[in-house]
Every structure is written in C-alpha cells, then in structure tokens.
Tab-separated table of C-alpha atoms and ligand atoms in Angstrom:
chain	number	residue	atom	x	y	z
O	1	MET	CA	-22.080	-17.256	-0.014
O	2	VAL	CA	-25.209	-17.080	2.101
O	3	PHE	CA	-27.020	-20.275	3.141
O	4	ARG	CA	-30.368	-20.472	4.896
O	5	LEU	CA	-30.661	-23.056	7.632
O	6	SER	CA	-33.224	-25.808	7.180
O	7	SER	CA	-34.252	-25.579	10.842
O	8	ASP	CA	-33.754	-23.224	13.786
O	9	LEU	CA	-30.375	-23.079	15.449
O	10	PRO	CA	-30.125	-25.604	18.310
O	11	PRO	CA	-30.029	-24.059	21.804
O	12	GLU	CA	-26.342	-24.946	22.268
O	13	ALA	CA	-25.482	-22.906	19.193
O	14	ILE	CA	-27.587	-19.942	20.360
O	15	GLU	CA	-25.707	-20.134	23.649
O	16	LEU	CA	-22.419	-20.071	21.723
O	17	LEU	CA	-23.524	-17.040	19.726
O	18	ARG	CA	-24.373	-15.246	23.000
O	19	ASP	CA	-20.983	-16.106	24.497
O	20	PHE	CA	-19.250	-15.024	21.341
O	21	ARG	CA	-21.024	-11.668	21.276
O	22	LEU	CA	-20.162	-11.181	24.951
O	23	THR	CA	-16.465	-11.894	24.460
O	24	VAL	CA	-16.340	-9.599	21.428
O	25	ASN	CA	-17.916	-6.733	23.352
O	26	ARG	CA	-15.735	-7.285	26.393
O	27	ALA	CA	-12.646	-7.459	24.213
O	28	VAL	CA	-13.569	-4.172	22.524
O	29	HIS	CA	-13.923	-2.440	25.886
O	30	ALA	CA	-10.734	-3.900	27.338
O	31	ALA	CA	-8.764	-3.086	24.194
O	32	LEU	CA	-9.973	0.515	24.196
O	33	ASP	CA	-9.002	0.863	27.869
O	34	ALA	CA	-5.567	-0.611	27.274
O	35	ARG	CA	-5.111	1.189	23.949
O	36	VAL	CA	-4.279	-1.886	21.957
O	37	SER	CA	-5.953	-2.591	18.651
O	38	SER	CA	-4.285	-5.416	16.792
O	39	ARG	CA	-5.598	-8.923	17.036
O	40	ASN	CA	-2.290	-10.100	18.469
O	41	GLY	CA	-2.254	-7.280	20.982
O	42	ILE	CA	-5.750	-8.122	22.148
O	43	SER	CA	-4.884	-11.790	22.284
O	44	LYS	CA	-1.800	-11.196	24.418
O	45	LEU	CA	-3.739	-8.939	26.735
O	46	LEU	CA	-6.859	-11.010	27.240
O	47	TYR	CA	-6.434	-14.609	26.209
O	48	LYS	CA	-5.370	-15.995	29.567
O	49	GLY	CA	-8.011	-14.214	31.611
O	50	PHE	CA	-10.821	-14.978	29.182
O	51	ARG	CA	-9.772	-18.619	29.035
O	52	GLU	CA	-10.375	-18.868	32.757
O	53	GLU	CA	-13.626	-16.937	32.707
O	54	HIS	CA	-15.103	-18.834	29.748
O	55	PRO	CA	-13.797	-22.357	30.353
O	56	GLY	CA	-16.523	-23.858	28.185
O	57	MET	CA	-15.620	-21.954	25.036
O	58	TYR	CA	-13.589	-23.616	22.331
O	59	SER	CA	-10.262	-21.742	22.264
O	60	GLN	CA	-10.334	-21.168	18.502
O	61	HIS	CA	-13.668	-19.400	18.860
O	62	LEU	CA	-12.148	-17.203	21.555
O	63	VAL	CA	-9.278	-16.190	19.268
O	64	SER	CA	-11.743	-15.573	16.475
O	65	SER	CA	-13.742	-13.240	18.734
O	66	PHE	CA	-10.564	-11.194	19.217
O	67	GLU	CA	-10.258	-10.960	15.468
O	68	VAL	CA	-13.812	-9.679	15.149
O	69	ALA	CA	-13.130	-7.175	17.938
O	70	ALA	CA	-9.992	-5.985	16.128
O	71	GLY	CA	-12.060	-5.442	12.982
O	72	ILE	CA	-14.634	-3.409	14.887
O	73	LEU	CA	-11.885	-1.312	16.474
O	74	LYS	CA	-10.350	-0.641	13.092
O	75	ASN	CA	-13.611	0.838	11.829
O	76	HIS	CA	-14.005	2.741	15.068
O	77	ARG	CA	-10.570	4.331	14.689
O	78	ARG	CA	-11.352	5.320	11.133
O	79	ARG	CA	-14.555	7.029	12.195
O	80	ILE	CA	-12.629	8.963	14.838
O	81	ARG	CA	-9.958	9.918	12.309
O	82	GLU	CA	-12.613	11.228	9.981
O	83	GLY	CA	-14.038	13.272	12.825
O	84	ARG	CA	-17.380	11.530	12.850
O	85	ARG	CA	-19.488	11.365	15.973
O	86	CYS	CA	-19.216	7.932	17.548
O	87	GLN	CA	-19.728	6.025	20.758
O	88	VAL	CA	-17.916	2.976	22.058
O	89	PRO	CA	-18.892	0.331	19.517
O	90	PHE	CA	-20.649	-2.862	20.484
O	91	VAL	CA	-22.205	-5.798	18.700
O	92	LYS	CA	-25.951	-5.891	19.087
O	93	ARG	CA	-26.886	-8.783	16.840
O	94	LEU	CA	-26.235	-12.371	17.757
O	95	MET	CA	-23.355	-13.629	15.660
O	96	MET	CA	-20.176	-15.627	15.593
O	97	LYS	CA	-17.330	-16.190	13.224
O	98	ALA	CA	-15.107	-19.232	12.864
O	99	GLU	CA	-11.952	-19.699	10.846
O	100	ASN	CA	-11.713	-22.610	8.467
O	101	GLN	CA	-9.832	-24.858	10.935
O	102	ALA	CA	-12.622	-24.411	13.466
O	103	TYR	CA	-15.485	-26.018	11.545
O	104	LYS	CA	-16.160	-28.697	8.956
O	105	LEU	CA	-18.397	-28.499	5.933
O	106	ASP	CA	-19.653	-31.636	4.271
O	107	CYS	CA	-20.084	-30.358	0.743
O	108	SER	CA	-22.102	-33.278	-0.621
O	109	GLU	CA	-24.606	-33.300	2.255
O	110	GLY	CA	-24.565	-29.573	2.941
O	111	ILE	CA	-23.991	-30.046	6.661
O	112	ILE	CA	-21.774	-27.891	8.848
O	113	ASP	CA	-20.151	-29.447	11.866
O	114	LEU	CA	-19.497	-26.730	14.409
O	115	PRO	CA	-17.727	-27.502	17.678
O	116	ILE	CA	-19.238	-25.768	20.729
O	117	ARG	CA	-16.878	-27.106	23.399
O	118	ALA	CA	-14.949	-30.270	24.066
O	119	GLY	CA	-17.201	-33.203	23.247
O	120	CYS	CA	-20.109	-31.070	22.075
O	121	HIS	CA	-20.688	-30.377	18.393
O	122	VAL	CA	-23.765	-29.187	16.568
O	123	ARG	CA	-24.702	-30.085	13.025
O	124	LEU	CA	-26.327	-27.379	10.948
O	125	LYS	CA	-28.217	-28.474	7.865
O	126	LEU	CA	-28.057	-25.930	5.055
O	127	VAL	CA	-30.623	-25.276	2.385
O	128	VAL	CA	-28.688	-25.917	-0.834
O	129	SER	CA	-29.879	-24.616	-4.197
O	130	GLN	CA	-28.517	-25.300	-7.683
O	131	TYR	CA	-26.582	-22.082	-7.453
O	132	HIS	CA	-24.963	-23.117	-4.163
O	133	ARG	CA	-24.162	-26.550	-5.610
O	134	ARG	CA	-21.930	-25.017	-8.271
O	135	TYR	CA	-19.683	-23.629	-5.569
O	136	LEU	CA	-19.870	-26.618	-3.238
O	137	ASN	CA	-18.870	-28.979	-6.052
O	138	ASP	CA	-16.100	-26.758	-7.414
O	139	GLU	CA	-12.882	-28.507	-6.416
O	140	SER	CA	-10.690	-25.506	-7.140
O	141	LEU	CA	-12.289	-23.656	-4.208
O	142	SER	CA	-11.228	-23.962	-0.609
O	143	LEU	CA	-13.085	-22.928	2.498
O	144	GLY	CA	-12.552	-19.613	4.244
O	145	SER	CA	-14.252	-18.304	7.342
O	146	LEU	CA	-17.750	-19.127	8.531
O	147	THR	CA	-20.151	-16.533	9.960
O	148	VAL	CA	-23.131	-17.856	11.884
O	149	LEU	CA	-26.235	-15.715	12.367
O	150	PRO	CA	-29.503	-16.820	13.990
O	151	ASP	CA	-31.221	-17.516	10.679
O	152	ARG	CA	-28.419	-18.042	8.195
O	153	VAL	CA	-24.733	-18.766	7.765
O	154	ILE	CA	-22.198	-17.141	5.453
O	155	VAL	CA	-19.415	-19.305	4.069
O	156	ALA	CA	-16.423	-17.624	2.435
O	157	PHE	CA	-14.816	-19.521	-0.433
O	158	ARG	CA	-11.241	-18.981	-1.508
O	159	LYS	CA	-9.792	-19.427	-4.910
O	160	GLU	CA	-6.230	-19.354	-6.180
O	161	ALA	CA	-6.098	-16.476	-8.646
O	162	PRO	CA	-6.122	-18.179	-12.062
O	163	SER	CA	-3.190	-17.321	-14.309
O	164	PRO	CA	-4.329	-14.545	-16.615
O	165	VAL	CA	-5.704	-15.408	-20.017
O	166	ALA	CA	-3.374	-14.479	-22.902
O	167	ALA	CA	-5.538	-11.792	-24.454
O	168	THR	CA	-5.819	-11.496	-28.211
O	169	SER	CA	-8.188	-8.541	-28.278
O	170	VAL	CA	-9.101	-5.499	-26.216
O	171	LEU	CA	-12.287	-4.050	-24.837
O	172	SER	CA	-11.725	-0.417	-23.940
O	173	LEU	CA	-14.616	1.121	-22.004
O	174	ASP	CA	-15.450	4.669	-21.041
O	175	THR	CA	-17.744	4.806	-17.990
O	176	ASN	CA	-20.692	7.157	-18.250
O	177	GLU	CA	-23.754	7.920	-16.244
O	178	GLN	CA	-26.066	5.627	-18.168
O	179	SER	CA	-23.754	3.371	-20.103
O	180	LEU	CA	-20.364	1.877	-20.702
O	181	ASP	CA	-19.295	2.942	-24.183
O	182	GLY	CA	-16.211	1.871	-25.967
O	183	ILE	CA	-14.472	-0.041	-28.641
O	184	PHE	CA	-13.578	-3.642	-29.270
O	185	VAL	CA	-10.299	-4.165	-31.107
O	186	GLU	CA	-9.198	-7.472	-32.538
O	187	GLY	CA	-6.429	-8.621	-34.883
O	188	GLY	CA	-2.968	-7.102	-34.817
O	189	GLN	CA	-1.925	-7.219	-38.440
O	190	GLU	CA	-2.372	-4.182	-40.659
O	191	GLY	CA	-5.379	-4.491	-42.845
O	192	ASP	CA	-7.413	-7.085	-41.013
O	193	ALA	CA	-7.680	-5.237	-37.726
O	194	LYS	CA	-11.206	-4.969	-36.496
O	195	CYS	CA	-12.308	-1.981	-34.449
O	196	VAL	CA	-15.978	-1.560	-33.655
O	197	GLN	CA	-18.171	0.266	-31.213
O	198	VAL	CA	-19.573	-1.562	-28.191
O	199	GLU	CA	-22.172	-0.436	-25.733
O	200	ALA	CA	-23.654	-1.574	-22.435
O	201	ALA	CA	-26.543	0.731	-21.587
O	202	PHE	CA	-28.218	0.874	-18.187
O	203	PRO	CA	-30.438	3.973	-18.171
O	204	GLU	CA	-32.597	2.404	-15.433
O	205	VAL	CA	-29.888	2.915	-12.832
O	206	ALA	CA	-30.222	6.672	-12.978
O	207	VAL	CA	-33.998	6.371	-13.022
O	208	ILE	CA	-34.029	4.202	-9.925
O	209	GLN	CA	-31.686	6.534	-8.123
O	210	GLN	CA	-33.678	9.585	-9.009
O	211	ARG	CA	-36.912	7.965	-7.884
O	212	HIS	CA	-35.511	6.773	-4.581
O	213	HIS	CA	-33.922	10.143	-3.961
O	214	GLU	CA	-37.275	11.837	-4.375
O	215	ARG	CA	-39.035	9.232	-2.303
O	216	ARG	CA	-36.615	9.692	0.560
O	217	ARG	CA	-37.023	13.445	0.455
O	218	ARG	CA	-40.792	13.088	0.526
O	219	LEU	CA	-40.596	10.649	3.438
O	220	GLN	CA	-38.450	13.012	5.423
O	221	ARG	CA	-40.894	15.846	4.899
O	222	ARG	CA	-43.925	13.786	5.740
O	223	LYS	CA	-42.459	12.143	8.816
O	224	ALA	CA	-40.725	15.285	10.053
O	225	HIS	CA	-42.557	14.991	13.385
O	226	ASP	CA	-41.068	11.561	14.056
O	227	TRP	CA	-37.394	11.324	13.149
O	228	ARG	CA	-37.090	7.733	14.406
O	229	LEU	CA	-39.752	6.559	12.026
O	230	ALA	CA	-38.298	8.683	9.243
O	231	ARG	CA	-34.921	7.095	9.808
O	232	VAL	CA	-36.304	3.554	9.741
O	233	LEU	CA	-38.281	4.211	6.573
O	234	CYS	CA	-35.385	5.951	4.850
O	235	ARG	CA	-33.074	3.091	5.659
O	236	ARG	CA	-35.546	0.654	4.235
O	237	GLU	CA	-35.777	2.744	1.088
O	238	GLY	CA	-32.004	2.823	0.914
O	239	ALA	CA	-31.741	-0.954	1.189
O	240	ARG	CA	-34.295	-1.388	-1.573
O	241	GLU	CA	-32.494	1.017	-3.848
O	242	HIS	CA	-29.213	-0.707	-3.116
O	243	HIS	CA	-30.616	-4.132	-4.052
O	244	ARG	CA	-32.165	-2.939	-7.282
O	245	ILE	CA	-29.056	-1.116	-8.425
O	246	ASP	CA	-26.698	-3.900	-7.415
O	247	TYR	CA	-28.775	-6.353	-9.357
O	248	ARG	CA	-28.323	-4.303	-12.526
O	249	LEU	CA	-24.649	-3.561	-12.035
O	250	HIS	CA	-24.019	-7.283	-11.692
O	251	GLY	CA	-25.960	-7.855	-14.888
O	252	VAL	CA	-23.841	-5.301	-16.735
O	253	ALA	CA	-20.600	-6.709	-15.347
O	254	ASN	CA	-21.587	-10.275	-16.233
O	255	ALA	CA	-22.425	-9.288	-19.792
O	256	VAL	CA	-19.124	-7.438	-20.251
O	257	LEU	CA	-17.119	-10.322	-18.830
O	258	GLU	CA	-18.935	-12.955	-20.820
O	259	PHE	CA	-18.033	-11.029	-23.955
O	260	ALA	CA	-14.427	-10.593	-22.836
O	261	GLU	CA	-14.109	-14.265	-21.965
O	262	HIS	CA	-15.565	-15.377	-25.277
O	263	HIS	CA	-13.277	-13.088	-27.310
O	264	LYS	CA	-10.229	-13.478	-25.040
O	265	SER	CA	-10.143	-9.735	-24.420
O	266	ALA	CA	-8.234	-7.629	-21.979
O	267	ILE	CA	-10.364	-4.845	-20.490
O	268	VAL	CA	-9.245	-1.226	-20.284
O	269	LEU	CA	-11.034	1.058	-17.831
O	270	GLU	CA	-10.370	4.538	-16.580
O	271	ASP	CA	-8.830	4.873	-13.147
O	272	LEU	CA	-11.457	6.801	-11.219
O	273	ARG	CA	-9.313	7.682	-8.236
O	274	GLY	CA	-8.767	11.359	-7.735
O	275	MET	CA	-11.349	12.421	-10.299
O	276	ARG	CA	-12.947	15.594	-9.001
O	277	LEU	CA	-13.506	18.031	-11.788
O	278	ASN	CA	-15.292	21.322	-11.633
O	279	ARG	CA	-18.841	20.310	-12.111
O	280	SER	CA	-22.057	21.820	-11.054
O	281	LYS	CA	-23.289	20.893	-7.612
O	282	ASP	CA	-26.145	18.909	-9.008
O	283	LEU	CA	-24.054	16.922	-11.440
O	284	ASN	CA	-21.577	16.211	-8.663
O	285	ARG	CA	-24.366	14.867	-6.500
O	286	ARG	CA	-25.538	12.565	-9.226
O	287	LEU	CA	-22.081	11.381	-10.095
O	288	SER	CA	-21.211	10.650	-6.512
O	289	PHE	CA	-24.454	8.766	-6.017
O	290	TRP	CA	-24.007	6.826	-9.191
O	291	PRO	CA	-21.736	3.990	-8.249
O	292	ARG	CA	-19.174	3.955	-11.063
O	293	GLY	CA	-16.587	2.846	-8.581
O	294	LYS	CA	-18.909	0.045	-7.562
O	295	LEU	CA	-19.338	-1.086	-11.152
O	296	HIS	CA	-15.570	-1.118	-11.679
O	297	GLN	CA	-15.119	-3.042	-8.451
O	298	ILE	CA	-17.575	-5.709	-9.569
O	299	ILE	CA	-15.957	-5.964	-12.997
O	300	GLU	CA	-12.501	-6.216	-11.469
O	301	TYR	CA	-13.215	-8.968	-8.992
O	302	LYS	CA	-15.231	-10.994	-11.466
O	303	ALA	CA	-12.410	-10.575	-13.975
O	304	ALA	CA	-9.855	-11.722	-11.418
O	305	TRP	CA	-12.038	-14.774	-10.738
O	306	LYS	CA	-11.981	-15.664	-14.440
O	307	GLY	CA	-8.382	-14.599	-15.114
O	308	ILE	CA	-9.324	-11.762	-17.453
O	309	PRO	CA	-6.730	-8.955	-17.364
O	310	VAL	CA	-8.039	-5.515	-16.426
O	311	ILE	CA	-5.874	-2.453	-17.134
O	312	LYS	CA	-6.698	0.845	-15.506
O	313	VAL	CA	-5.395	4.072	-16.954
O	314	ASP	CA	-5.382	7.728	-16.050
O	315	PRO	CA	-8.364	9.302	-17.833
O	316	TRP	CA	-6.683	12.708	-18.049
O	317	TYR	CA	-8.060	14.550	-21.121
O	318	SER	CA	-9.420	11.306	-22.478
O	319	SER	CA	-12.686	12.954	-23.463
O	320	ARG	CA	-11.037	15.987	-25.066
O	321	ARG	CA	-8.039	14.698	-26.962
O	322	CYS	CA	-7.972	13.802	-30.634
O	323	PRO	CA	-6.682	10.248	-31.074
O	324	ILE	CA	-5.453	11.007	-34.634
O	325	CYS	CA	-3.367	14.136	-34.228
O	326	GLY	CA	-3.171	14.494	-30.437
O	327	ARG	CA	-4.614	18.036	-30.403
O	328	ILE	CA	-6.804	19.064	-27.525
O	329	PRO	CA	-9.391	21.280	-29.191
O	330	ASP	CA	-9.958	24.251	-26.937
O	331	SER	CA	-13.693	24.475	-27.140
O	332	ARG	CA	-16.546	24.157	-24.757
O	333	MET	CA	-17.850	20.940	-26.102
O	334	GLY	CA	-18.348	19.453	-22.685
O	335	THR	CA	-21.969	18.662	-23.385
O	336	GLN	CA	-21.876	17.999	-27.109
O	337	ALA	CA	-22.492	14.447	-28.171
O	338	GLU	CA	-19.811	14.528	-30.831
O	339	PHE	CA	-16.102	15.139	-30.611
O	340	SER	CA	-14.616	16.916	-33.583
O	341	CYS	CA	-11.133	18.115	-34.352
O	342	GLU	CA	-9.536	20.535	-36.838
O	343	CYS	CA	-7.862	17.597	-38.560
O	344	GLY	CA	-11.233	16.361	-39.656
O	345	TRP	CA	-11.672	13.565	-37.134
O	346	HIS	CA	-15.068	13.365	-35.529
O	347	LEU	CA	-16.675	10.699	-33.400
O	348	ASP	CA	-19.148	10.168	-30.582
O	349	ARG	CA	-17.639	11.786	-27.492
O	350	HIS	CA	-17.744	8.647	-25.345
O	351	ILE	CA	-16.342	6.346	-28.013
O	352	ASN	CA	-13.584	8.863	-28.612
O	353	ALA	CA	-12.777	8.816	-24.906
O	354	SER	CA	-12.477	5.031	-24.930
O	355	MET	CA	-10.021	5.256	-27.870
O	356	ASN	CA	-7.894	7.619	-25.868
O	357	LEU	CA	-7.968	5.271	-22.909
O	358	LEU	CA	-6.705	2.460	-25.109
O	359	GLN	CA	-4.004	4.667	-26.634
O	360	THR	CA	-2.880	5.687	-23.155
O	361	ALA	CA	-2.731	2.040	-22.116
O	362	ILE	CA	-0.614	1.169	-25.149
O	363	SER	CA	1.656	4.209	-24.900
O	364	LYS	CA	2.378	3.540	-21.241
O	365	GLY	CA	3.840	0.242	-22.371
O	366	LEU	CA	1.234	-1.671	-20.440
O	367	GLU	CA	0.910	-5.195	-21.643
O	368	VAL	CA	-2.233	-5.014	-23.751
O	369	ALA	CA	-3.087	-8.160	-25.635
O	370	GLY	CA	0.476	-9.091	-26.691
O	371	GLY	CA	1.533	-6.547	-29.279
O	372	LEU	CA	-1.914	-5.619	-30.489
O	373	ARG	CA	-1.730	-2.858	-33.074
O	374	PHE	CA	-4.356	-0.196	-32.959
O	375	SER	CA	-5.070	2.651	-35.301
O	376	PRO	CA	-8.175	4.796	-34.864
O	377	GLY	CA	-8.506	4.887	-38.637
O	378	ALA	CA	-9.609	1.265	-38.645
O	379	PHE	CA	-12.754	2.171	-36.733
O	380	GLN	CA	-15.884	0.940	-38.476
O	381	HIS	CA	-18.439	3.671	-37.994
O	382	ASP	CA	-21.413	1.622	-39.066
O	383	VAL	CA	-21.070	-1.371	-36.733
O	384	MET	CA	-22.165	-1.528	-33.137
O	385	MET	CA	-22.119	-4.479	-30.745
O	386	THR	CA	-24.491	-4.426	-27.809
O	387	LEU	CA	-23.084	-6.007	-24.677
O	388	TYR	CA	-26.003	-5.226	-22.418
O	389	GLU	CA	-29.321	-3.445	-22.653
O	390	PRO	CA	-32.100	-2.838	-20.140
O	391	ALA	CA	-34.259	-5.551	-21.650
O	392	MET	CA	-31.695	-8.044	-20.387
O	393	ALA	CA	-32.632	-7.319	-16.792
O	394	ALA	CA	-35.401	-9.786	-16.094
O	395	ARG	CA	-37.319	-7.503	-13.797
O	396	SER	CA	-38.388	-4.385	-15.607
O	397	GLU	CA	-38.971	-1.051	-13.968
O	398	PRO	CA	-42.566	0.087	-13.759
O	399	ASN	CA	-42.937	3.459	-15.509
O	400	GLY	CA	-39.210	3.363	-16.053
O	401	THR	CA	-38.823	4.929	-19.463
O	402	SER	CA	-41.051	7.914	-18.931
O	403	GLN	CA	-38.660	9.378	-16.356
O	404	ILE	CA	-35.378	9.128	-18.158
O	405	GLY	CA	-35.798	12.681	-19.335
O	406	THR	CA	-36.000	14.123	-15.828
O	407	ALA	CA	-33.070	12.088	-14.592
O	408	THR	CA	-30.650	13.294	-17.236
T	1	ZN	ZN1	-7.225	15.794	-34.719
C-alpha cells in the first residue's frame, strides 16, 4: 500500500537513503566479483567489512540492503540467461527497504518510526485516506516490509490465507479478448439445478490498447530524429496505457469476485500456460498484448484474499468439444459465433467453452462445490446475468465506441 508523506523527508532520512543505495550498489559489485548471489552468501562475504566502513548504519538496514542487492542480482542473472543485453546493474533512485522488525508503524496515528542509527530515530507522518484506514484498522493483517522513497513509502501487509469458503455454486469463465463469458451453476439436485449465462464485457480494453499502439507508432515515426525523446515519450505512453487498462481489469475482477462471494461460488478458469496455437501474426500480437494472464492473476490473488476457491483447468479443445455427446466436430468454425454439433446441440461458442471447462474440472475429480451436479441440458437459454459492463467503469473513454470495429 502506497502512502504519501505529509512533509518532506528529514535530512537524516535522506542521508540514510543515500547510505542504503551506496551499500546496495557496492554489494552488487562485490557479489558479482566474488560470484555469490544469495542473500546469505553476500552477508557472509561483506557483513563484517561493511559494518566497519559504515559504523553509523543500523545493522538491520545493512542486512536488508544485502537482500535488495540479492534481488537485483537475481533479475540480472535472468536477463543474462535470456540472452538480453545488460550492464552491471545499479540503483539510481534514492530508496531503502526495511523488514518489519526494523521499523514501527503506529496505525491509529499513521506515523512510522524509523531508526537511523543508535539513539537517532525519525518519525514520518503519513497521509491517511479512508481507503488506507480500512487496512490500518484491519486486525487480521500484520506488517511486512517497508520501502522508503523520497516522496512516499510503501508498506506491505500480510494476511493469513483465510480457509476457503465451502462453495455451493460454480462460476465457470472462458476468457476472451473483450469479455469473460461463462455459466453460473447452482443447486445440485436434479430438477432444481440452475444454469445460466453470465458475462463480464470489457470492450474498452482492446480499444485502449489499439489506440496506444497506434499512438506509439506515430510517435516513433515523428521523433525518429531523436531516439532519446522518442523513448521518453513512448515510455510515458506505455505507463498511461498500463494505468488505464489495470484500472479496468481490477474493475472486472472485483465484479466477478463480488458475485462469487455473494453466491458462495467456486471459480473455474482456463489454465493459460503453454497456450500457443497457430494463429495469424496479427492475432498473436493482439493476444499477447492483451493481458489475459494479468486478469487471471488479479482474480486469483483477490480470490485468495477472500477465501474463494479458484480451479484452473487445461483448456484443450474446450472451444471445439460438444458437452452433450463429446464429439469434436471437424469443421472450420474457428470464427463462427455459434457452436453446433451433429447431435443437435448448439450454443454460443464462448459459453460452450465455459461448459467444457466446468466438465473438465468435474471429470478430473477436482473438488468443485461439494458434489455439485451439472448437466448442460439444464442451461436456460433465455437468461443472462451481467457481472460487469463498460458503464461500470466510472471514467468513460472518449470516442471509445466508434473504434471497436477497427480493434476487432
Ligand atoms: Zn454433440
């Protein structure tokens, strides 16, 4: 959670941030030279020497700087493994990180007590909003690490994973470019089972992505004479796009989870790992830009926070199999909106896929909503529940709707 500071950092704290950055950068260099990379390895190698050279620094901060260095080295090694061009990493921005034993947070006052060295502490007053209050007052949370930056601090909160809710219904969702489509199934007994279509549509995400993609391309052309400027502007565009899309994905995830919490549902999603089908280059570009994985990630961690079970299943043939007879019609219906089978079954392609996901989850013996019975025949074709729609995002997109056609 990010907190603004109500006043500038005191000079002692700035000094600490400088020292911290220095020890991190020195630790990175020394660790690279000595070919060690774990936090313990770095600590063994450097602790004694650094202790003598930085006698003023609180020893827990020193250890924490080794941890930050180890994190930087881990990323560095990954970049090398992936064959990317890279230089010896260093921290440019002023920063420091402290573990939860190394600082105190007064939750009612919103004041952080940060030790600088023996006998010298600074008190940082945080700007606390209603939203922050909810977390500060939540007794089930404990404090994690603290990151201090010149203008703000980041406090990590920890929570014991709540024991999962005993689900009595299921929300099975197929993830598509502009929507989550699926079914909601409730009631296990024959006869009174309820199975209806649900939808969370977010066509704006594709629109935003398309627009920013074009804008970046235009920028690069126009600023071709000055690549530094082009890079700065493109990054700024990227950050804007990221914010706007994240905002919507969180909205979608919140709506889905609110529904699931209210109806005590387990959620079934497709496992996206290893999905690389033969698609056109352009479709591949759009699919890789479109953060399905990101949306799943948000849903999963929010679900874990609330104790809602999430089941992920292999989506193999989910969009092409018939849930009634199990046939896989051998036709090129990849782009048709409707799935239809020789046995007479026909249904919206995406809804059909979500049925198959649920059937896979049940057939794999995964614990789905304690013995829930599901038959595709109970599907009510005329009912649809809307979990989320673009109007639910408070900030609307200017000229948004007119471009959906080009983005599809
Ligand atoms: Zn069939």
